[in-house]
mmCIF file of C-alpha atoms in Angstrom:
data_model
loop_
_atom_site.group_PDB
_atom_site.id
_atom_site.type_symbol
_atom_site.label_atom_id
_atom_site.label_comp_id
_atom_site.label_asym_id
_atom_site.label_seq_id
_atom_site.Cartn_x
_atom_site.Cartn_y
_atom_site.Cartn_z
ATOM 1 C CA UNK V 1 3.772 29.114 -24.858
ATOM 2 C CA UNK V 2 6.384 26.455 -25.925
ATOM 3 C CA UNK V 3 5.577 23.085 -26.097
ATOM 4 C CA UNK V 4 5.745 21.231 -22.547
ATOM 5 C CA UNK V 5 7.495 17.841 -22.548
ATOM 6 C CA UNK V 6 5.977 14.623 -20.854
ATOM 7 C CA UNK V 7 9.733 14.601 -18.506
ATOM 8 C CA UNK V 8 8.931 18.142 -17.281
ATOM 9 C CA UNK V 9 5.589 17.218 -15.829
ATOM 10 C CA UNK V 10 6.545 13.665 -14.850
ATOM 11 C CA UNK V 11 9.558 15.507 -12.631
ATOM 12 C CA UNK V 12 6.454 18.059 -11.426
ATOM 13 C CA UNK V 13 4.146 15.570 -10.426
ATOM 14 C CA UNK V 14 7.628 14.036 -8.541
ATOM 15 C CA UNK V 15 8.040 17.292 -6.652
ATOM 16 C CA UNK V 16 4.381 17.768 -5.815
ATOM 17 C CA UNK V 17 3.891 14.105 -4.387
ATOM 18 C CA UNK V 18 7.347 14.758 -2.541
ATOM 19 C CA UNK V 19 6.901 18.195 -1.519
ATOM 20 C CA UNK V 20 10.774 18.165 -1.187
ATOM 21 C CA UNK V 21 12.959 19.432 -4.109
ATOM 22 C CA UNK V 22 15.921 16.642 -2.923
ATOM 23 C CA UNK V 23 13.254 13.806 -2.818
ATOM 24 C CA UNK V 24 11.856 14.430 -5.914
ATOM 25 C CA UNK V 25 15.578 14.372 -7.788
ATOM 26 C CA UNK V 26 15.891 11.145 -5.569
ATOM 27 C CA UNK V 27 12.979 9.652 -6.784
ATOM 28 C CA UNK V 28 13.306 10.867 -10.299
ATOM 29 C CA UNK V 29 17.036 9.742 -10.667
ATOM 30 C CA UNK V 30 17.938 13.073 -11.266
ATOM 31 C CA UNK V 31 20.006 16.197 -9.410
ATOM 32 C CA UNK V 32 18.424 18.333 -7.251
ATOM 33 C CA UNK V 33 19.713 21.173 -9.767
ATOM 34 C CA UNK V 34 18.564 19.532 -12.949
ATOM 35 C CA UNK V 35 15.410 19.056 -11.561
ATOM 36 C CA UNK V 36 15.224 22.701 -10.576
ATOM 37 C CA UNK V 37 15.906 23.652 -13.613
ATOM 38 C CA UNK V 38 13.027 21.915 -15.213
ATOM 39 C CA UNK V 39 10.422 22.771 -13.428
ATOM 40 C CA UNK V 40 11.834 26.676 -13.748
ATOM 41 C CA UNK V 41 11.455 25.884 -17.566
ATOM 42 C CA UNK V 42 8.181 24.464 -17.505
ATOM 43 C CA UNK V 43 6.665 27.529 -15.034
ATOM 44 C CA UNK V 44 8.338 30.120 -17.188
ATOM 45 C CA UNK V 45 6.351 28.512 -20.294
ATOM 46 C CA UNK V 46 3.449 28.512 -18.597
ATOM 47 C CA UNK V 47 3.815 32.195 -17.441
ATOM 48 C CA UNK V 48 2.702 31.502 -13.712
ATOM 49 C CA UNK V 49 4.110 29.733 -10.644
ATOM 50 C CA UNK V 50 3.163 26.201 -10.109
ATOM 51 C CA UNK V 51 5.014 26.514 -6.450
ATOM 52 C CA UNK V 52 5.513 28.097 -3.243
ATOM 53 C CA UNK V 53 9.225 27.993 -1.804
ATOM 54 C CA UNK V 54 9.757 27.501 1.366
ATOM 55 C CA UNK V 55 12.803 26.887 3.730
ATOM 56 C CA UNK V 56 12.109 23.062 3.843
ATOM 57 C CA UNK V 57 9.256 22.626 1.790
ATOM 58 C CA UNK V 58 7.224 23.477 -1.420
ATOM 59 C CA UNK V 59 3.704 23.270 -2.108
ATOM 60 C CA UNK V 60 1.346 24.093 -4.985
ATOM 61 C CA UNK V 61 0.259 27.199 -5.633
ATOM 62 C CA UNK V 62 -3.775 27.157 -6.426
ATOM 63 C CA UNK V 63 -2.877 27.160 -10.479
ATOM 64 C CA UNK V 64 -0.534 24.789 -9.414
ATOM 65 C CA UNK V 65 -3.671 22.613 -8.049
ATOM 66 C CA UNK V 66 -5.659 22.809 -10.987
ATOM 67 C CA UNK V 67 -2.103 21.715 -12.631
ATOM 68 C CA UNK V 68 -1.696 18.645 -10.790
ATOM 69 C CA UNK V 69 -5.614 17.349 -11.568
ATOM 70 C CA UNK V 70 -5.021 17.777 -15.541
ATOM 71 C CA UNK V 71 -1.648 16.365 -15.556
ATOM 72 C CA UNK V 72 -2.126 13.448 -13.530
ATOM 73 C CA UNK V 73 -4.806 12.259 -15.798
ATOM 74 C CA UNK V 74 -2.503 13.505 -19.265
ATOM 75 C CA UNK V 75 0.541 10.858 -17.403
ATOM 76 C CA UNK V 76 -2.387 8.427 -16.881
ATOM 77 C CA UNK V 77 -3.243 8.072 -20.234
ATOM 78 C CA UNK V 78 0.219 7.848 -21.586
ATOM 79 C CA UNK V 79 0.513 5.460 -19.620
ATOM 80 C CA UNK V 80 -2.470 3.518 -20.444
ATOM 81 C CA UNK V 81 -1.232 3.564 -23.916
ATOM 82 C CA UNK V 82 2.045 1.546 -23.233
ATOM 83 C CA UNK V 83 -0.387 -0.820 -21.203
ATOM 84 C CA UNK V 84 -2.400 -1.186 -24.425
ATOM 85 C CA UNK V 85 0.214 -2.073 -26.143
ATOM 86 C CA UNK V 86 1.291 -4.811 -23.904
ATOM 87 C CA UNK V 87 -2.058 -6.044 -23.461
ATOM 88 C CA UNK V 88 -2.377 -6.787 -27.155
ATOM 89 C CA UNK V 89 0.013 -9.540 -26.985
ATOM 90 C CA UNK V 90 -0.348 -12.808 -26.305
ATOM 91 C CA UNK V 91 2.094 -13.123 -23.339
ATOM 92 C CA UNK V 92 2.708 -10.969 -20.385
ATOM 93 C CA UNK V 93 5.598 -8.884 -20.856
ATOM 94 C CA UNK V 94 7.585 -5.734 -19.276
ATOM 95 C CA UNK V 95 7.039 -3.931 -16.175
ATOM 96 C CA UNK V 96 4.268 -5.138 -13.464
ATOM 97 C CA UNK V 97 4.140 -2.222 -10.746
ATOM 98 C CA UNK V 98 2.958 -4.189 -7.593
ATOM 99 C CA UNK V 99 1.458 -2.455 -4.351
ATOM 100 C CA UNK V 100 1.194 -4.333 -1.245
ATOM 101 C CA UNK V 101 0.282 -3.017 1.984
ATOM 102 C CA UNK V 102 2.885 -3.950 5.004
ATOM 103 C CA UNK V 103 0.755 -6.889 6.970
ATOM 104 C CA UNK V 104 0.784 -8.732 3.581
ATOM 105 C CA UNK V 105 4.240 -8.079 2.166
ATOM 106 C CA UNK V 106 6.836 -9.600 4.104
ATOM 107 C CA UNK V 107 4.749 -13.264 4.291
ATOM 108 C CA UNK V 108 3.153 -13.471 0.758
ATOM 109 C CA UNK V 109 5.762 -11.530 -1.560
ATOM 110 C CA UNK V 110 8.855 -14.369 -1.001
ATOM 111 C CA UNK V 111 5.936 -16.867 -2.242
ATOM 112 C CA UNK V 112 4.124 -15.462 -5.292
ATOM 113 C CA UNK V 113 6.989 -13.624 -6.711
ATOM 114 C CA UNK V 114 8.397 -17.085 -7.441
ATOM 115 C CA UNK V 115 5.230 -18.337 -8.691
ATOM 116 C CA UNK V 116 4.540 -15.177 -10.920
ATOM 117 C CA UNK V 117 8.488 -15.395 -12.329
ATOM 118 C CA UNK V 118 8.348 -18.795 -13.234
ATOM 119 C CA UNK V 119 4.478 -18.308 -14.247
ATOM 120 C CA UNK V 120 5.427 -14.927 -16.543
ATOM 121 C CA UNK V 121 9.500 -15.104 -17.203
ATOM 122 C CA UNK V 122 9.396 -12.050 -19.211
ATOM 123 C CA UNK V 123 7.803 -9.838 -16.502
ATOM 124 C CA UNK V 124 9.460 -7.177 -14.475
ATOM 125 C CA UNK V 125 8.188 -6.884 -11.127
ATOM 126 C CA UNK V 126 8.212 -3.736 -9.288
ATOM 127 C CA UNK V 127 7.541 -3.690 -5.370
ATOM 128 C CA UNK V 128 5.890 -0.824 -3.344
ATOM 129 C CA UNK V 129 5.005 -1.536 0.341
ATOM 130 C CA UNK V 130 2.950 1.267 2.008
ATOM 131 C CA UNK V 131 -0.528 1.671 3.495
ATOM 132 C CA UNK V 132 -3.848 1.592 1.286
ATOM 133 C CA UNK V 133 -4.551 4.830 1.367
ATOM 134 C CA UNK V 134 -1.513 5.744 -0.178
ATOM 135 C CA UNK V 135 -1.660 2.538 -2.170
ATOM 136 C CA UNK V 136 -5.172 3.703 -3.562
ATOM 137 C CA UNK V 137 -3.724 7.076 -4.381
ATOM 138 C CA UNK V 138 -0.884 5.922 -6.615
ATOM 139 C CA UNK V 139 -3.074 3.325 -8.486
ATOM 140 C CA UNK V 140 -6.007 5.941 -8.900
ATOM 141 C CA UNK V 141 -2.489 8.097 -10.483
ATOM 142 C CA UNK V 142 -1.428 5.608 -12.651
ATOM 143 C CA UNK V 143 1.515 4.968 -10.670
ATOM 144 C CA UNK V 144 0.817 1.376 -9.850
ATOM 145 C CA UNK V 145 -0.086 -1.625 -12.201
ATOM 146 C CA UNK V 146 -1.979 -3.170 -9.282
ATOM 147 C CA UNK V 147 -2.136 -3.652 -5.753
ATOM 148 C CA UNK V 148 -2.369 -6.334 -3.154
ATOM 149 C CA UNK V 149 -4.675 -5.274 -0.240
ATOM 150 C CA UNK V 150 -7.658 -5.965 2.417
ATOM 151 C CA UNK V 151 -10.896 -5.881 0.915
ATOM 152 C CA UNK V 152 -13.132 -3.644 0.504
ATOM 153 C CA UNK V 153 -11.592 -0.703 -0.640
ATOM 154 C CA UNK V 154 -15.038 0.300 -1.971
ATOM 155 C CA UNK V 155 -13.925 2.655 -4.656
ATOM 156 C CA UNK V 156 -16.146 2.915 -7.885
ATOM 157 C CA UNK V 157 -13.272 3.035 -10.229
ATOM 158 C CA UNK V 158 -11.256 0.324 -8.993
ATOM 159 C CA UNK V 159 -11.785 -3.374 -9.803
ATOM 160 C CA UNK V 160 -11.443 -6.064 -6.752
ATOM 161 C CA UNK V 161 -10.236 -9.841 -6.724
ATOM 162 C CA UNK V 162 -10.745 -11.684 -3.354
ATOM 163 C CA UNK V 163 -7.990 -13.947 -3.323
ATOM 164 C CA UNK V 164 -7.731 -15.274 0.614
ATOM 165 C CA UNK V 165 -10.118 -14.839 3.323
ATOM 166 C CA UNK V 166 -7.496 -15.182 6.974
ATOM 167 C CA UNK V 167 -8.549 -14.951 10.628
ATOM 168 C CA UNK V 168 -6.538 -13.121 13.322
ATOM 169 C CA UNK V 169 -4.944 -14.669 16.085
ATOM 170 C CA UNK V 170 -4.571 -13.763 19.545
ATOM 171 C CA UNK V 171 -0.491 -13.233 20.668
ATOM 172 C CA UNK V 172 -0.169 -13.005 24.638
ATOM 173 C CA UNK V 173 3.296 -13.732 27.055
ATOM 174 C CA UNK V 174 4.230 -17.019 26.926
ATOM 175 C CA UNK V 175 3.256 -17.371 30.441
ATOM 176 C CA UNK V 176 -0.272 -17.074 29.873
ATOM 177 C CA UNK V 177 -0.831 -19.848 27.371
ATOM 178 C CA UNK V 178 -3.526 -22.207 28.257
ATOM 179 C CA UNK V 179 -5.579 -19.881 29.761
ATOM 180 C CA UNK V 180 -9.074 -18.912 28.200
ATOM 181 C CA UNK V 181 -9.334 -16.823 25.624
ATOM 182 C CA UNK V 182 -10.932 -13.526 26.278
ATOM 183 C CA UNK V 183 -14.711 -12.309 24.637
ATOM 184 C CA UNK V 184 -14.689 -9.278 22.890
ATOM 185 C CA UNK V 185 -15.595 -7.341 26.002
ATOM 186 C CA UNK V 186 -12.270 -8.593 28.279
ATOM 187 C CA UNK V 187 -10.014 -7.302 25.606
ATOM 188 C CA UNK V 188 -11.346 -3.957 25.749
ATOM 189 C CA UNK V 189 -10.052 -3.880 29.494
ATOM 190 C CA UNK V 190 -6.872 -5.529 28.232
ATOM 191 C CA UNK V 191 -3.710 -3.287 27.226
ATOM 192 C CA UNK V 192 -4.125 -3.828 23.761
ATOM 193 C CA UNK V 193 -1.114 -3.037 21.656
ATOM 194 C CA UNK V 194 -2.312 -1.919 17.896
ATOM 195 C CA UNK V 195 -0.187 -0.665 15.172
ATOM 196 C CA UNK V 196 -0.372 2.973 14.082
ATOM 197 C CA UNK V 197 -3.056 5.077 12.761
ATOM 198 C CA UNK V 198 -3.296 4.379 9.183
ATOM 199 C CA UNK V 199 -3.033 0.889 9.097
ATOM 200 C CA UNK V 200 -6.419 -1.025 8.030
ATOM 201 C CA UNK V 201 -5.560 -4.123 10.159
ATOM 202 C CA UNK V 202 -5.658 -1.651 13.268
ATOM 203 C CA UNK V 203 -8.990 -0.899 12.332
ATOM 204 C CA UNK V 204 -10.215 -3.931 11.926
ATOM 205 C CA UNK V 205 -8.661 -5.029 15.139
ATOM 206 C CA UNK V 206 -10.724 -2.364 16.704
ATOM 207 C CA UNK V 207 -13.770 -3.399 15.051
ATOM 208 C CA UNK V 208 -13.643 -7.137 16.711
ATOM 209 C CA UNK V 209 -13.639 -5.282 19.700
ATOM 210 C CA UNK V 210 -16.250 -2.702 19.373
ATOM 211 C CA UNK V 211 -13.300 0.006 20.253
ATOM 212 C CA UNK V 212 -14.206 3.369 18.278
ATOM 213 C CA UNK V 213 -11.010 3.850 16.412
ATOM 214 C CA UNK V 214 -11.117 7.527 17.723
ATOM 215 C CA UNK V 215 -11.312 6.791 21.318
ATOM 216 C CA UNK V 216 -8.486 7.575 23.183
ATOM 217 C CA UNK V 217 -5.881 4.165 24.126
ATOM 218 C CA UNK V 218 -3.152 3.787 26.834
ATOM 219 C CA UNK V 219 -0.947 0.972 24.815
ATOM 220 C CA UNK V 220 1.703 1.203 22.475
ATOM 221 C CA UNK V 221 0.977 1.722 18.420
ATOM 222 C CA UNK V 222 3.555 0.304 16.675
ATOM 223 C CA UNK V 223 4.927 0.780 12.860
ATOM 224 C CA UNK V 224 4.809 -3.506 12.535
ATOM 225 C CA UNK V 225 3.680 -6.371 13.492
ATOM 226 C CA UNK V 226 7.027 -7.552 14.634
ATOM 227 C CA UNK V 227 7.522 -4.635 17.111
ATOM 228 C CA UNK V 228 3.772 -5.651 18.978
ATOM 229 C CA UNK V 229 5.344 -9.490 19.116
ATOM 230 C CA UNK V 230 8.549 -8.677 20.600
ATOM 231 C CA UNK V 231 6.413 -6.050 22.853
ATOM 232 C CA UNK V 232 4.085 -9.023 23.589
ATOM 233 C CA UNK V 233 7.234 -11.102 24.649
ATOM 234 C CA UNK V 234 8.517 -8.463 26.934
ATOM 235 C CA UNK V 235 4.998 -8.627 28.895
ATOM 236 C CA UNK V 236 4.014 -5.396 27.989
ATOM 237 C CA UNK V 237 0.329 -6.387 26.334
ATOM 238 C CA UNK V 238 -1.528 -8.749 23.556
ATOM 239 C CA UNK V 239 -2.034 -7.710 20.224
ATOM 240 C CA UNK V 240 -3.558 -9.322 17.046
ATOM 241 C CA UNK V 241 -1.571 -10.807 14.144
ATOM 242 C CA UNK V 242 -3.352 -12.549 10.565
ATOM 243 C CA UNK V 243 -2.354 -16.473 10.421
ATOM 244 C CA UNK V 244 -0.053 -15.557 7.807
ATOM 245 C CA UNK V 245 2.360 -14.010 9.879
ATOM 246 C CA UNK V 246 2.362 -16.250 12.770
ATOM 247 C CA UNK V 247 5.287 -18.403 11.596
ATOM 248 C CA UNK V 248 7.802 -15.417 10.756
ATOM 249 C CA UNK V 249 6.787 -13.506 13.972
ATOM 250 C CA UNK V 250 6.356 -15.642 16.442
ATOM 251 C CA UNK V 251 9.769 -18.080 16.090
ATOM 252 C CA UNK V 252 11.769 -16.181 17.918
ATOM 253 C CA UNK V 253 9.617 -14.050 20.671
ATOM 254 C CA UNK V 254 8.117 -15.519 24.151
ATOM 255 C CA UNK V 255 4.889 -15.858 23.257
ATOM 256 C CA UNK V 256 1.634 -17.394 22.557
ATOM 257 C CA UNK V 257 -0.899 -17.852 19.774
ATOM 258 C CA UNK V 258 -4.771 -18.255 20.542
ATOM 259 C CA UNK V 259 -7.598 -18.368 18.632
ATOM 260 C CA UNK V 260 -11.051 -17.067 19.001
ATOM 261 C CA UNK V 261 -13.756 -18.612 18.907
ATOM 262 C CA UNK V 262 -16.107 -18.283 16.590
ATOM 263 C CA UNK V 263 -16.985 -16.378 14.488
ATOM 264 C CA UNK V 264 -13.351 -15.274 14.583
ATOM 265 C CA UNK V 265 -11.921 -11.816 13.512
ATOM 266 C CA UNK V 266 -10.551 -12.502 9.966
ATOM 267 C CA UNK V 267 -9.988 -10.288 7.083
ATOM 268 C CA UNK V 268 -10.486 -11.003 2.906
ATOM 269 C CA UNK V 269 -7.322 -10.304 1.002
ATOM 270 C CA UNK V 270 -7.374 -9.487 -2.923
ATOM 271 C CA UNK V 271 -6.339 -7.822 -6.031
ATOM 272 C CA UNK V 272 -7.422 -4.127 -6.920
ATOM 273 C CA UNK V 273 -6.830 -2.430 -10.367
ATOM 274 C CA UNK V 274 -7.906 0.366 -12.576
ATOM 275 C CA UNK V 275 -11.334 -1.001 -14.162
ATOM 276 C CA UNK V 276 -10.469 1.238 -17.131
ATOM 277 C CA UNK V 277 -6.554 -0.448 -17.446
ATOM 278 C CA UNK V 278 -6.128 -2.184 -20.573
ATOM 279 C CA UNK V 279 -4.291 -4.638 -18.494
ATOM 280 C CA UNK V 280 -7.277 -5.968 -16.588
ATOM 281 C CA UNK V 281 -7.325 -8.848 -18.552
ATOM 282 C CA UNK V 282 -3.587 -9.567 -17.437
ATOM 283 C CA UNK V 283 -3.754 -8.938 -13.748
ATOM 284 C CA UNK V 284 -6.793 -11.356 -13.979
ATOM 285 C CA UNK V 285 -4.582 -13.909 -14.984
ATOM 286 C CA UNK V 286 -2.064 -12.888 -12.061
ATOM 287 C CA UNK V 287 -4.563 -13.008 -9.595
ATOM 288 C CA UNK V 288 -5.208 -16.927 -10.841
ATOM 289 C CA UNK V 289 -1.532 -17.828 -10.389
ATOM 290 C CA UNK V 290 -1.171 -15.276 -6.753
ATOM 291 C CA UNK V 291 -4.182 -17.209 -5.693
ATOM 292 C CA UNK V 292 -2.737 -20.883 -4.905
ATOM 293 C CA UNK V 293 0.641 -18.679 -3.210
ATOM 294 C CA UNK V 294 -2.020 -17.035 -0.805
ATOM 295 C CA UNK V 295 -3.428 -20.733 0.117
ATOM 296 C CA UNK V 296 -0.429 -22.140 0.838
ATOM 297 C CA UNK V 297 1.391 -19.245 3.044
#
């Protein structure tokens, strides 16, 4: 077997995260046929197929499972090794691969990418928005420096930072402000609009109110927080946003914001990294200059 090359199994990890020959190339910054042609190469050294073809989609063949597990941790350590070297000098430099999940990033990013820019000048920050689970994933794969989440995530490999504890606020028509704010118990008989499945604020939103997250819900699930507001406005329900977001979302839809009373739904907000990164020390020092950012959103 010829020698394999770190590009051919960064473009195969591409295609089996993507599942999609044209994402991968996308994602890569590569053609579709180049990228074809390399991973061709790379099962033709290894003398088996890594995937199946199919009209729309691939997906791994079992070898190609047992692939994926060795070479994710071989990228992993490469990339640990650039990290190393970056973590030996005495100023943060280079790439800083930043997850955030989507009911943090469009209220905290504008803030503490200013603060970590002027903090760390020679840093270049890289932004992924998605939802922890897939967050979690791509950190576990080496794909992310850090990530910017709701705590816990309660994995054993992953270091966490609490950097803001929030509470929720209630959002409900405009015409209904000044009246009492429900108990737990009236807003299960309330229409109660949620975003999707997948989100952790939806859970926790259904924890306040003692809602199984399984049980079936007439409503509307919604991919942001801006889509429940404006729903909110129209008089179609209530929903739950974090006090972060009540400025951005609320300035421009009829509604209004209640609290709860206590104790009040609320969430902790913090860093999460590798524990075996050699940049732990680092993204300590990030979390100390994110931290007064948080406060002040």
């Amino acid at each position: 077997m010829k020698n394999l090359t770190l590009k051919q199994l960064r473009y195969f990890m591409a295609l089996a995260r993507h599942g999609h020959f044209g994402q991968a190339a996308e994602a890569c910054a590569i053609s579709q046929p180049a990228l074809s042609m390399q991973i061709k190469e790379l099962e033709e050294a290894l003398g088996t197929p890594l995937f199946e073809r199919g009209a729309r989609h691939v997906r791994l063949t079992g070898f190609g499972e047992l692939f994926e597990e060795r070479v994710r941790g071989i990228l992993r350590d490469v990339d640990e090794l650039g990290d190393l070297a970056r973590a030996s000098q005495d100023r943060l430099v280079g790439r800083l691969r930043i997850g955030v999940i989507p009911t943090i990033a469009p209220y905290l990013l504008p803030r503490i990418i200013g603060d970590l820019t002027a903090a760390f000048p020679e840093i270049d920050i890289q932004v992924r928005e998605t939802m922890t689970p897939k967050l979690v994933r791509e950190l576990s794969d080496g794909l992310l420096d850090t990530a910017i989440v709701a705590l816990p995530v309660s994995e054993p490999g992953f270091a966490e930072v609490p950097i803001l504890t929030e509470n929720f606020v209630l959002v409900r028509p405009e015409a209904q402000a000044g009246q009492p704010v429900p108990c737990r118990e009236g807003l299960r008989e309330m229409r109660l609009l949620l975003l999707e499945e997948g989100h952790c604020f939806r859970d926790q939103a259904l924890s306040f109110c003692s809602i199984p997250s399984g049980r079936p819900r007439e409503g509307l699930d919604g991919s942001s927080l801006s889509t429940l507001v404006q729903m909110v406005g129209a008089g179609i329900g209530v929903t739950f946003i974090p006090e972060m977001a009540v400025e951005v979302e609320t300035r421009s839809a009829r509604v209004s914001v209640a609290r709860f009373d206590d104790p009040q739904p609320s969430r902790t907000i913090g860093m999460i990294w590798r524990r075996s990164t050699p940049l732990a020390g680092q993204l300590e020092r990030i979390a100390q200059v994110i931290l007064p950012g948080c406060r002040a959103a």
